[in-house]
Short mmCIF file of C-alpha atoms and ligand atoms in Angstrom, two decimals:
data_model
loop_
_atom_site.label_atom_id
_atom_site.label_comp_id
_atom_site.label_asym_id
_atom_site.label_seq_id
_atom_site.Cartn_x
_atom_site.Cartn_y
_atom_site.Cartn_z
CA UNK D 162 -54.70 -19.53 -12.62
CA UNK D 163 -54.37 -18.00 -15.82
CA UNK D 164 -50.72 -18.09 -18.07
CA UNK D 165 -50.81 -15.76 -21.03
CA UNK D 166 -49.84 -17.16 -24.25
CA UNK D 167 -46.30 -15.95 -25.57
CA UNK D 168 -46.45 -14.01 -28.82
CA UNK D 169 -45.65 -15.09 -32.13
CA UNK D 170 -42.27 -14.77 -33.32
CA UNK D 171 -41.82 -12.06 -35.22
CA UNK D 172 -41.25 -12.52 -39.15
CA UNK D 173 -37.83 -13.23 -40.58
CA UNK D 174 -35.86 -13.07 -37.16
CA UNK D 175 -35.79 -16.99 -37.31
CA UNK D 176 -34.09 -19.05 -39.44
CA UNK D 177 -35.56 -20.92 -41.48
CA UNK D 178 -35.27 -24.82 -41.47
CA UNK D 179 -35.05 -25.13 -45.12
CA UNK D 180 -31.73 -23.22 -45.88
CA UNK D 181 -30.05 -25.06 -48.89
CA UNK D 182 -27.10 -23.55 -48.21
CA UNK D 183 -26.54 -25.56 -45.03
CA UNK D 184 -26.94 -29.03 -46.62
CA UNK D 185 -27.88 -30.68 -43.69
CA UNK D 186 -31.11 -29.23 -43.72
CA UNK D 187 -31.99 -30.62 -47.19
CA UNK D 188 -33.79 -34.02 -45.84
CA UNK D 189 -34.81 -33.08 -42.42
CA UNK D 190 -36.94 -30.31 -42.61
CA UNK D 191 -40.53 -30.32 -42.59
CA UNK D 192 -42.19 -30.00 -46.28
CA UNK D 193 -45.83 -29.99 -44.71
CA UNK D 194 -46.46 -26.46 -42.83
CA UNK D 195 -46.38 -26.56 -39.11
CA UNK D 196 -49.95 -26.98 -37.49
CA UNK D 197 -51.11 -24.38 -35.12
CA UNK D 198 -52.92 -25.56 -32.08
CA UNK D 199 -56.72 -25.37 -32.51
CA UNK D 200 -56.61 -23.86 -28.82
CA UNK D 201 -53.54 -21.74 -28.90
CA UNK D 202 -50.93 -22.71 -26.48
CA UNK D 203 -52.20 -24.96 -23.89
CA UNK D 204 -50.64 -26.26 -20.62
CA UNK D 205 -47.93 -27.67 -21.87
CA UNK D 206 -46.56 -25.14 -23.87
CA UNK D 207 -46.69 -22.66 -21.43
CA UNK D 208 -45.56 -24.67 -18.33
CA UNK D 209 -41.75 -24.89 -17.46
CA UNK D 210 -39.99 -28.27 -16.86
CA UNK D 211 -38.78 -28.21 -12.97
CA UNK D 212 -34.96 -27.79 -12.32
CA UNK D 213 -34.40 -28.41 -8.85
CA UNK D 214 -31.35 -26.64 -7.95
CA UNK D 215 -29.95 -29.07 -5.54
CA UNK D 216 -29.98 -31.59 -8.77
CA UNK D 217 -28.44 -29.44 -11.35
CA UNK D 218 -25.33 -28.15 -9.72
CA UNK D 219 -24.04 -24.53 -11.43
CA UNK D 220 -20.11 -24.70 -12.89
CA UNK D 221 -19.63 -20.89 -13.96
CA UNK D 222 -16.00 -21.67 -14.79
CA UNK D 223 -14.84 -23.69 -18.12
CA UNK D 224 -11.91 -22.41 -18.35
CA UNK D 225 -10.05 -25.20 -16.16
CA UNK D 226 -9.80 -28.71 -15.46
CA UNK D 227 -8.64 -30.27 -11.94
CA UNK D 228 -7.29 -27.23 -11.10
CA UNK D 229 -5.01 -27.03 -14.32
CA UNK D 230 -5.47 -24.09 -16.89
CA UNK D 231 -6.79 -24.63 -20.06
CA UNK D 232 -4.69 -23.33 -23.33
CA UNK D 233 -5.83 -20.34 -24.86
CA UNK D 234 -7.49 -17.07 -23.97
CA UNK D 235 -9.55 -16.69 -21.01
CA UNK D 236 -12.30 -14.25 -21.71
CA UNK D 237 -15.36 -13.87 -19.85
CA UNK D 238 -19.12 -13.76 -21.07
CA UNK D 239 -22.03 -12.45 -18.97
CA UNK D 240 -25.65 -10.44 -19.75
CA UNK D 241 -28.98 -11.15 -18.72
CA UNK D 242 -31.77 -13.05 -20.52
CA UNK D 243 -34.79 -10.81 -21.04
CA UNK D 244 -38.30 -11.46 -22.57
CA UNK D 245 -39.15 -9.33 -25.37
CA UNK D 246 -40.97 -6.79 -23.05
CA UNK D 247 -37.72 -6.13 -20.99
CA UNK D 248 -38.71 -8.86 -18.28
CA UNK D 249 -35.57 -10.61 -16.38
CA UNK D 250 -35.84 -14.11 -16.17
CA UNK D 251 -34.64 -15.26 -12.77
CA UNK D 252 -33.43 -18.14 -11.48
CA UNK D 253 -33.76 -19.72 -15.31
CA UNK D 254 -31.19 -22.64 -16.66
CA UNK D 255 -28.32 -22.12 -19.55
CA UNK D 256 -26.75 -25.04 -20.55
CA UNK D 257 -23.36 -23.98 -22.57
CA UNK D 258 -20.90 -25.98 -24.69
CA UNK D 259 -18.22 -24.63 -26.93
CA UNK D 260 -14.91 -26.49 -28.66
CA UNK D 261 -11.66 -25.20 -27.27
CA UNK D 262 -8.97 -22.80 -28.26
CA UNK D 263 -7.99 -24.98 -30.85
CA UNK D 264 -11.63 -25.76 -32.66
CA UNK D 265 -11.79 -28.88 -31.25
CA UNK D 266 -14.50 -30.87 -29.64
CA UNK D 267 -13.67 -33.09 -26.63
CA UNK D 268 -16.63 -35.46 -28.59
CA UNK D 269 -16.09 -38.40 -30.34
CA UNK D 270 -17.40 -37.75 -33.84
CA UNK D 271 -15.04 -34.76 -34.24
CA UNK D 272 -12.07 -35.74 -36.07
CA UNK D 273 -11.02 -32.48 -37.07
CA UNK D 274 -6.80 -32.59 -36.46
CA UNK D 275 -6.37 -30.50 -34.19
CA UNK D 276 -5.42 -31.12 -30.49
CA UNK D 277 -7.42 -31.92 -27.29
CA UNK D 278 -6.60 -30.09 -23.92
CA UNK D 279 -6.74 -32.61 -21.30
CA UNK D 280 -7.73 -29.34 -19.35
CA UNK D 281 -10.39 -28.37 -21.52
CA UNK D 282 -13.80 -29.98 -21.49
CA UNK D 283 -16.07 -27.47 -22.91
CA UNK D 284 -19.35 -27.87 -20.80
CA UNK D 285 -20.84 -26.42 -18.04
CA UNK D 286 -24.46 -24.90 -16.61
CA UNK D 287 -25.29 -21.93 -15.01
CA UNK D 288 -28.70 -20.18 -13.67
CA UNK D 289 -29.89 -16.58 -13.87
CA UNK D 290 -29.89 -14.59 -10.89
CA UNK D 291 -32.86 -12.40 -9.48
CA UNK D 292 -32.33 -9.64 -12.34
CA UNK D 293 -31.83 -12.64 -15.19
CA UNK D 294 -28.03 -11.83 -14.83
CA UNK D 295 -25.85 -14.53 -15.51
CA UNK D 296 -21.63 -14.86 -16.45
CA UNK D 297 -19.29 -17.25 -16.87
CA UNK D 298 -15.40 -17.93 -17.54
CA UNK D 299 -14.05 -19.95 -20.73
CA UNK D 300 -11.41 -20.08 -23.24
CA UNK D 301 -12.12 -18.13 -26.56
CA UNK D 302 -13.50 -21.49 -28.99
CA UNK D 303 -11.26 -21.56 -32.17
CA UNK D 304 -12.66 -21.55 -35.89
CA UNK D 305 -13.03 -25.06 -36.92
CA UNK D 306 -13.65 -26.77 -40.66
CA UNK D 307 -17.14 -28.54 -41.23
CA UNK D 308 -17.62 -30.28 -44.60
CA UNK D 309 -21.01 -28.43 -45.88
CA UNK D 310 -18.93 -27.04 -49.10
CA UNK D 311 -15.28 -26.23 -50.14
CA UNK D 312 -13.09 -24.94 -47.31
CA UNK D 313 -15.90 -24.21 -45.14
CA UNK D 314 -15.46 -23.06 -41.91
CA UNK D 315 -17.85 -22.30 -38.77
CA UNK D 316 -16.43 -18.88 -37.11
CA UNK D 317 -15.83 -18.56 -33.43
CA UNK D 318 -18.60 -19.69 -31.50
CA UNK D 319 -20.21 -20.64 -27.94
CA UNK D 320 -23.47 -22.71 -28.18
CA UNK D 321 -25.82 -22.59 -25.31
CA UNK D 322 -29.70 -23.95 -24.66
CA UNK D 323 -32.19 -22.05 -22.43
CA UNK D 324 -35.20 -23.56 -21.29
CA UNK D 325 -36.78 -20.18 -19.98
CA UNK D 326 -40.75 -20.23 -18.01
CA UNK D 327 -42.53 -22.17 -20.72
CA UNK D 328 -41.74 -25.00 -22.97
CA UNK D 329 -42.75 -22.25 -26.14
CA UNK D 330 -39.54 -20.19 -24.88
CA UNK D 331 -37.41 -22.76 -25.62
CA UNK D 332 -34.24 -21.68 -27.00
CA UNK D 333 -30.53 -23.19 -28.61
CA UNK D 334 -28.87 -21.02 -30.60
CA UNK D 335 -25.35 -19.69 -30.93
CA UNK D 336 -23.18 -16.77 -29.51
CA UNK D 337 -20.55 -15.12 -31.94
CA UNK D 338 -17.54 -12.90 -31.79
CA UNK D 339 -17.30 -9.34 -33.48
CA UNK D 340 -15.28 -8.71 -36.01
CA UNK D 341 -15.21 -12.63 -37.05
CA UNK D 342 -14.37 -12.23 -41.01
CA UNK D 343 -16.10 -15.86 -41.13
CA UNK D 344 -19.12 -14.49 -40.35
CA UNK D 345 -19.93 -13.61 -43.85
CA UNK D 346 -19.47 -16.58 -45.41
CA UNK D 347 -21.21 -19.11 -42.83
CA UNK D 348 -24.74 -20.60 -43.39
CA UNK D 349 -25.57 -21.28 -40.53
CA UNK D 350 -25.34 -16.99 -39.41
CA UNK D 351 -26.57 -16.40 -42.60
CA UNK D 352 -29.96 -19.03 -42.27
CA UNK D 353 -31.83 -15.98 -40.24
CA UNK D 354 -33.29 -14.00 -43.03
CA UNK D 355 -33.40 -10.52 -41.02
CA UNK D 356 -30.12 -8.93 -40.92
CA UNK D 357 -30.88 -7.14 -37.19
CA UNK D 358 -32.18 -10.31 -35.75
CA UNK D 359 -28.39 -11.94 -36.84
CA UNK D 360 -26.59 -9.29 -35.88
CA UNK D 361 -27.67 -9.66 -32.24
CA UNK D 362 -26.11 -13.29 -32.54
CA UNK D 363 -23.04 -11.57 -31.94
CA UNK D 364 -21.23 -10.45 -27.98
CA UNK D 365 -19.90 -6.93 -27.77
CA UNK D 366 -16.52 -6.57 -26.44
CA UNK D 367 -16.77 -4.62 -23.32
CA UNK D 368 -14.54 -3.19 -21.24
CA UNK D 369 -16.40 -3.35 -17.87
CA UNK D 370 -16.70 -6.83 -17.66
CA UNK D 371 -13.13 -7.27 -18.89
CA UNK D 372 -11.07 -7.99 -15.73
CA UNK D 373 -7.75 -6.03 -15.66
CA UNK D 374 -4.59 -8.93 -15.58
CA UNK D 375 -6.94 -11.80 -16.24
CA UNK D 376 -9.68 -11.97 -19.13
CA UNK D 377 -11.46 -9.92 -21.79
CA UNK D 378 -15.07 -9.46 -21.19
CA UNK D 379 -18.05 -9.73 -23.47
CA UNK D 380 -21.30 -9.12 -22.96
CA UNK D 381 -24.24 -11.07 -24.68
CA UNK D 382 -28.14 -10.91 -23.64
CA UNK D 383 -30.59 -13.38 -24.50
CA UNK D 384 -34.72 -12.38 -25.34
CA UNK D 385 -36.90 -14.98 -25.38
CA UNK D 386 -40.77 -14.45 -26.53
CA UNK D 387 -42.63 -12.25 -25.04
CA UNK D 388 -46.28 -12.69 -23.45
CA UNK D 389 -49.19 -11.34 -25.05
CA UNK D 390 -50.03 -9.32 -28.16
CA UNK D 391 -47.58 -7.28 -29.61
CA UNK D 392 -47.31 -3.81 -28.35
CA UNK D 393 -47.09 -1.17 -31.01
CA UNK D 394 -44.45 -0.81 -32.43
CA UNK D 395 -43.24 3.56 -32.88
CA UNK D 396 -43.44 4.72 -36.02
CA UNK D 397 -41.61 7.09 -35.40
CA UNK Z 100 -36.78 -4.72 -26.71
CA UNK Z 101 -35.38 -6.52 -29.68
CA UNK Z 102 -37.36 -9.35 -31.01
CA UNK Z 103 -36.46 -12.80 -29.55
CA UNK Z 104 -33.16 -14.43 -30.42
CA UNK Z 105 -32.36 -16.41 -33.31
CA UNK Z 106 -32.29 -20.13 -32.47
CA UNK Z 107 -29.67 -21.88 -33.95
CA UNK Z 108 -28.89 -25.49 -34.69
CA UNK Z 109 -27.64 -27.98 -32.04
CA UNK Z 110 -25.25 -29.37 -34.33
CA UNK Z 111 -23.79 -32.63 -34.38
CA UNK Z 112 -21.51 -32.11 -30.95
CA UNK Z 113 -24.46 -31.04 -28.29
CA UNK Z 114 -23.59 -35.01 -26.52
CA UNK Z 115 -21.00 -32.63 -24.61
CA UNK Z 116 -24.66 -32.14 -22.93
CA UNK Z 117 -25.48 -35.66 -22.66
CA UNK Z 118 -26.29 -36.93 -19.45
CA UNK Z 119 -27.95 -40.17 -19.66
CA UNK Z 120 -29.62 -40.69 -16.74
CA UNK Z 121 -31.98 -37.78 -17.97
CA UNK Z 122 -33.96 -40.57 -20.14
CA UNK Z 123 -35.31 -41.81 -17.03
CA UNK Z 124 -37.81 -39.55 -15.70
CA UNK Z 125 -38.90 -41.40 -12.81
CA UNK Z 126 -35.13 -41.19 -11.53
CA UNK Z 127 -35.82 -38.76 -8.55
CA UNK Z 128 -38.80 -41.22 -7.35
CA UNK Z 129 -41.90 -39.92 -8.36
CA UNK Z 130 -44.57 -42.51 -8.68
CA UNK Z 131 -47.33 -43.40 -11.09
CA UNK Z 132 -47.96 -45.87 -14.08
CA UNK Z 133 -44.67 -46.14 -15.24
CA UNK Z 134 -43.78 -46.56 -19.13
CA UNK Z 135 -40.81 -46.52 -21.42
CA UNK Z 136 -41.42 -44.13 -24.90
CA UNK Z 137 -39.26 -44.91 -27.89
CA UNK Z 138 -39.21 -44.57 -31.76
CA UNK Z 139 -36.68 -43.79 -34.55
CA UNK Z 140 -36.14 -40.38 -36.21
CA UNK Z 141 -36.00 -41.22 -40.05
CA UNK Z 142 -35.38 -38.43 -42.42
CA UNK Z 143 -36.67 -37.27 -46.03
CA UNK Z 144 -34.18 -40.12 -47.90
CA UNK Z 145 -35.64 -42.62 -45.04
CA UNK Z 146 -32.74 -42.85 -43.26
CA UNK Z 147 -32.39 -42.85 -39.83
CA UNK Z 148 -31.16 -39.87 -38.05
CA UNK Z 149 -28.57 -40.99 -35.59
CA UNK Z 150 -27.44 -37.64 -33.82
CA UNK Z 151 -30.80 -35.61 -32.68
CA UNK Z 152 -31.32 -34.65 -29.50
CA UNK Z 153 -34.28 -35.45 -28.43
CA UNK Z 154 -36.23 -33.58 -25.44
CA UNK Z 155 -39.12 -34.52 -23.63
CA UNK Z 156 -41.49 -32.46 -21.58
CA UNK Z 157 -45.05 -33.31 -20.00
CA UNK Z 158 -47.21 -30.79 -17.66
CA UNK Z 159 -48.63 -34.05 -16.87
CA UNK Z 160 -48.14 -35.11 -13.77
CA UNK Z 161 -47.67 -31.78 -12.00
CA UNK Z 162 -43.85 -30.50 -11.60
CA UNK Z 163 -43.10 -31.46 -8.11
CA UNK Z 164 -39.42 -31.96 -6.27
CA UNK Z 165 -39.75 -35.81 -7.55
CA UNK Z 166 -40.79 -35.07 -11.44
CA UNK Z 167 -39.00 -32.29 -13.15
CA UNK Z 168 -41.71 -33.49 -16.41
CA UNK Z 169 -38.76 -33.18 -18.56
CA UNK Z 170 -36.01 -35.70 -20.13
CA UNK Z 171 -33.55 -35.58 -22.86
CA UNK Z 172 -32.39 -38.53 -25.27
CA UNK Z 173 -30.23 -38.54 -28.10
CA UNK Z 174 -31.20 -40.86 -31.28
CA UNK Z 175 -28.92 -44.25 -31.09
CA UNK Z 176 -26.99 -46.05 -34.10
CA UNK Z 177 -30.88 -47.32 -35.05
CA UNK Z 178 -32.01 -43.70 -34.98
CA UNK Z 179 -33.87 -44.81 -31.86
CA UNK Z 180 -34.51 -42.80 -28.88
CA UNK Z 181 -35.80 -44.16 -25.61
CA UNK Z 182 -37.44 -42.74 -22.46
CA UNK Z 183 -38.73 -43.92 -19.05
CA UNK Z 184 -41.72 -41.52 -17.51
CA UNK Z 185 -44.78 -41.75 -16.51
CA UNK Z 186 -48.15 -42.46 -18.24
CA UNK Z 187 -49.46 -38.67 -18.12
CA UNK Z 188 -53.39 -37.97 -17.45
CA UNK Z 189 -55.04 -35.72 -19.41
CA UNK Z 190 -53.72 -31.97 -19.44
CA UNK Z 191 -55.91 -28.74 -19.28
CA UNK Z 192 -56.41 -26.46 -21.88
CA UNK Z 193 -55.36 -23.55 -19.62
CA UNK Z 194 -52.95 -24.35 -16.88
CA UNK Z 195 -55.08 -24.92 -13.85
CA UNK Z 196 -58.69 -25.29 -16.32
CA UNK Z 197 -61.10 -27.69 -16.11
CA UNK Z 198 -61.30 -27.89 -19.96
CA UNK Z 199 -59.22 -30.92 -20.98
CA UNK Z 200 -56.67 -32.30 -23.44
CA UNK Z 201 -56.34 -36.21 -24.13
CA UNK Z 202 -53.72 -37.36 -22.12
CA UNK Z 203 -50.10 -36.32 -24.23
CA UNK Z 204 -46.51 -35.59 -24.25
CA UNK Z 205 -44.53 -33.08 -26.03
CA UNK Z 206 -41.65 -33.42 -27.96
CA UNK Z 207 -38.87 -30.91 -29.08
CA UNK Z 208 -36.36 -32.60 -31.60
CA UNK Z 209 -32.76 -30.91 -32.18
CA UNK Z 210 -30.43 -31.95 -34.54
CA UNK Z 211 -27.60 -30.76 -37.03
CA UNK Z 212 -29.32 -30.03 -40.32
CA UNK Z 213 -32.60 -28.71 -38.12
CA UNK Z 214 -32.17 -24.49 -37.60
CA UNK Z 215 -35.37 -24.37 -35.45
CA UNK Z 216 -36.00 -27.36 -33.25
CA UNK Z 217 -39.44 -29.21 -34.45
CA UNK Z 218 -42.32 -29.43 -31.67
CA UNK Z 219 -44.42 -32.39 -31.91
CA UNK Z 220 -46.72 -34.21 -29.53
CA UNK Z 221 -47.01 -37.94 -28.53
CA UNK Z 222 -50.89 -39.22 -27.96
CA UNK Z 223 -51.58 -42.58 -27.09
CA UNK Z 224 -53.82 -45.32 -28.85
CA UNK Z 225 -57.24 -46.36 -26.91
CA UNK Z 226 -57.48 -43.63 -24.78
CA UNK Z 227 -60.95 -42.21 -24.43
CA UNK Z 228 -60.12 -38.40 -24.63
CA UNK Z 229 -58.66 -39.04 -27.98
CA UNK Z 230 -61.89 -38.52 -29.42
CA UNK Z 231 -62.65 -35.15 -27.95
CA UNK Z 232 -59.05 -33.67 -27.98
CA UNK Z 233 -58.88 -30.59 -30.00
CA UNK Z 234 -55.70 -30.76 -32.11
CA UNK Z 235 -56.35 -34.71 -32.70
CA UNK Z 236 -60.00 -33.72 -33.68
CA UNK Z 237 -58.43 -30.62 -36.22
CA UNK Z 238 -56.02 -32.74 -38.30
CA UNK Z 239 -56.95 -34.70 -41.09
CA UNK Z 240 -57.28 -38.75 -40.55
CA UNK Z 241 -54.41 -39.25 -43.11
CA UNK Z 242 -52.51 -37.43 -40.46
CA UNK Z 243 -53.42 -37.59 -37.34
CA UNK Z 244 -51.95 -41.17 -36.50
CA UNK Z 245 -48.71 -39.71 -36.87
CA UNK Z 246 -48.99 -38.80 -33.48
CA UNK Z 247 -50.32 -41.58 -31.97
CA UNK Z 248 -48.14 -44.46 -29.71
CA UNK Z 249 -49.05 -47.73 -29.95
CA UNK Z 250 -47.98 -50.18 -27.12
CA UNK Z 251 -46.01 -52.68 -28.54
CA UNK Z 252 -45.91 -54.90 -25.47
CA UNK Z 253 -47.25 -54.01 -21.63
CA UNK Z 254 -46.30 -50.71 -20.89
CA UNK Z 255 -43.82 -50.21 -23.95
CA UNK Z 256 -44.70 -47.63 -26.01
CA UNK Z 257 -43.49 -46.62 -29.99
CA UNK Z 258 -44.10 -43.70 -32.18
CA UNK Z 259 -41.64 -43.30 -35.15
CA UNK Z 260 -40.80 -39.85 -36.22
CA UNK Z 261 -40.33 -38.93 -39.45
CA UNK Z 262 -38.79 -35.32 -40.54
CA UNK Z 263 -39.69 -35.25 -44.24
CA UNK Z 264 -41.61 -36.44 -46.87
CA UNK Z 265 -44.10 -40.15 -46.89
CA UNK Z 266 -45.65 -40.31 -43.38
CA UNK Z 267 -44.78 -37.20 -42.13
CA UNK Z 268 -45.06 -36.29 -38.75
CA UNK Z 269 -47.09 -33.53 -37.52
CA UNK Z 270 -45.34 -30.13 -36.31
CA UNK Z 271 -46.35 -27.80 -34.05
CA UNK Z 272 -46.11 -23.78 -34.91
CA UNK Z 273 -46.11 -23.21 -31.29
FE1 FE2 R 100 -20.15 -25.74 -32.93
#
């Protein structure tokens, strides 16, 4: 059996983990450069962990608890997660969690003042299809205040984690709104040096996975690393 | 095709996630030489880091309906995460390859402050293949027991990891 190795990233859509302007990263990023592997990627970066399905039961719908409606408004969020060459990944686990309508946490350490919804959690999983096509239901997350400087505030966001077909695909990031004026003054957006590569944090509105009488649509797809050498890239 | 997403950091509220029965890989019955993993996260100031998310993923033993290879922790009040799994054997080269690895686990560790989550392996002390394994063999001596376990008592292993600074752990660029 052979696995090709998946590609480098390419340079400055990443963030980088030494971003001063998100203070937390001052003492826990790496000063020493990261090693490479004297083999390139070996068995374990290239082998997946093993989700069982009948373990890991899918919940495509956040957007209520019991049976009871959450406050705020419903939208919902589907795309597919690619590779970089255009290949689905089916069948592949997304983990998502999100604060509700109100930019609050249902989590302990979050003491920000604004109010719980007993009928808003703000986790679920869901799995990829054949065609890498997955979608789920929320509640629009509210803005919420984090202490890294004066009046800062994180804009709308949904985080999710993606474990894709190989421990190197590993992916957490976050999904943001358009037309979020926070968005220009948040470090965390901002820690990803190329402006495309951040741009492409952000779901488009769209008006075909908006369902008439019920919830606005957005659509946001994921690429993780592709396989192989680069392919040329048009000059043109 | 764009380029691959831009990770982002877990932040200090991924326990929404949390399900703590993942730190016991050997939940869903798979058998083998069982051992518990555990060590602190300490950061560039020395102190410990008591909201990372810490994932764990071995190719060793084999995926299988019993093993899913893969566990998640996060860091306790002592900055201390702990896993049960199972001792792995040593791991080819190429998936399938008769060229082989000493016998390892790798770690992913998440956390607020960290953009990009930080790869990292976890050897263990005394084992024969040590000597022969490539990225062991590649780092310098001052260095290399950073990834090293030692058993603290039967079947207890420890490996402190440390983000920053004296005693720095080894990262992957994976
Ligand atoms: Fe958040």
């Amino acid at each position: 059996m052979t696995t090709t190795a998946f590609r480098p990233y390419a340079p400055g859509t990443q963030p980088l983990n030494d971003t001063p302007s998100y203070r937390s990263t001052g003492k826990r990023h790496p000063v020493q450069p990261l090693v490479a592997l004297p083999t390139g990627q070996t068995a374990t970066e290239l082998l997946p962990p093993h989700f069982a399905a009948a373990r890991y039961p899918a919940s495509a719908d956040l957007s209520r608890v019991n049976g009871q409606e959450a406050q705020g408004e419903r939208i919902i969020v589907a795309g597919r997660v690619l590779d970089e060459d255009g290949r689905p990944l089916p069948h592949t686990m997304i983990e998502i969690w999100q604060a509700n309508a109100a930019g609050r946490y249902d989590h302990p350490l979050d003491t920000h003042p604004a109010p719980l919804d007993p009928h808003f959690h703000g986790a679920a999983r869901v799995f990829t299809d054949e065609e890498g096509r997955y979608s789920f239901t929320t509640i629009k997350p509210g803005a919420y205040p984090w202490r890294n400087h004066a009046n800062a505030w994180r804009p709308n966001h949904i985080h999710y984690s993606l474990f894709g077909a190989g421990f190197a695909q590993r992916l957490v990031t976050q999904m943001y709104f358009p037309g979020d004026p926070l968005l220009e003054l948040d470090p965390i957006f901002h820690a990803t040096p190329d402006a495309a590569a951040r741009n492409r944090l952000i779901a488009a509105f769209d008006i075909g996975i908006t369902q008439p009488e019920w919830a606005l649509g957005y659509r946001f797809d994921f690429v993780l690393r592709g396989r192989g050498a680069t392919p040329f890239e048009d000059a043109a | 095709m764009p380029h691959a997403t831009a990770s982002q950091t877990i932040g200090p509220y991924w326990h929404l996630l949390e399900d703590k029965d993942w730190t016991d890989l050997t939940r869903f019955g798979a058998q083998g030489e069982r051992i518990a993993l555990t060590g602190r996260i300490i950061d560039g100031d020395g102190a410990l880091v008591t909201d990372a998310c810490v994932e764990l993923w071995q190719a060793s033993p084999a995926a299988s309906d019993q093993w899913d290879g893969f566990g998640r922790a996060a860091t306790d009040k002592q900055g201390e995460f702990r896993f049960v799994t199972l001792k792995p054997g040593p791991v080819p080269v190429s998936p399938g390859g008769k060229v082989m690895q000493a016998p390892h686990i790798s770690l992913a560790i998440f956390a607020r402050g960290l953009m990009t989550h930080l790869h990292t392996r976890v050897y263990f002390q005394g084992e024969a293949l040590n000597a022969q394994d490539p990225l062991l063999c590649a780092l310098p001596d001052t260095r290399r027991g950073t990834l090293i376990a030692q058993e603290q008592a039967p079947s207890l292993w420890r490996l402190d990891i440390v983000l920053q600074g004296d005693g720095e752990t080894v990262f992957l660029d994976v």
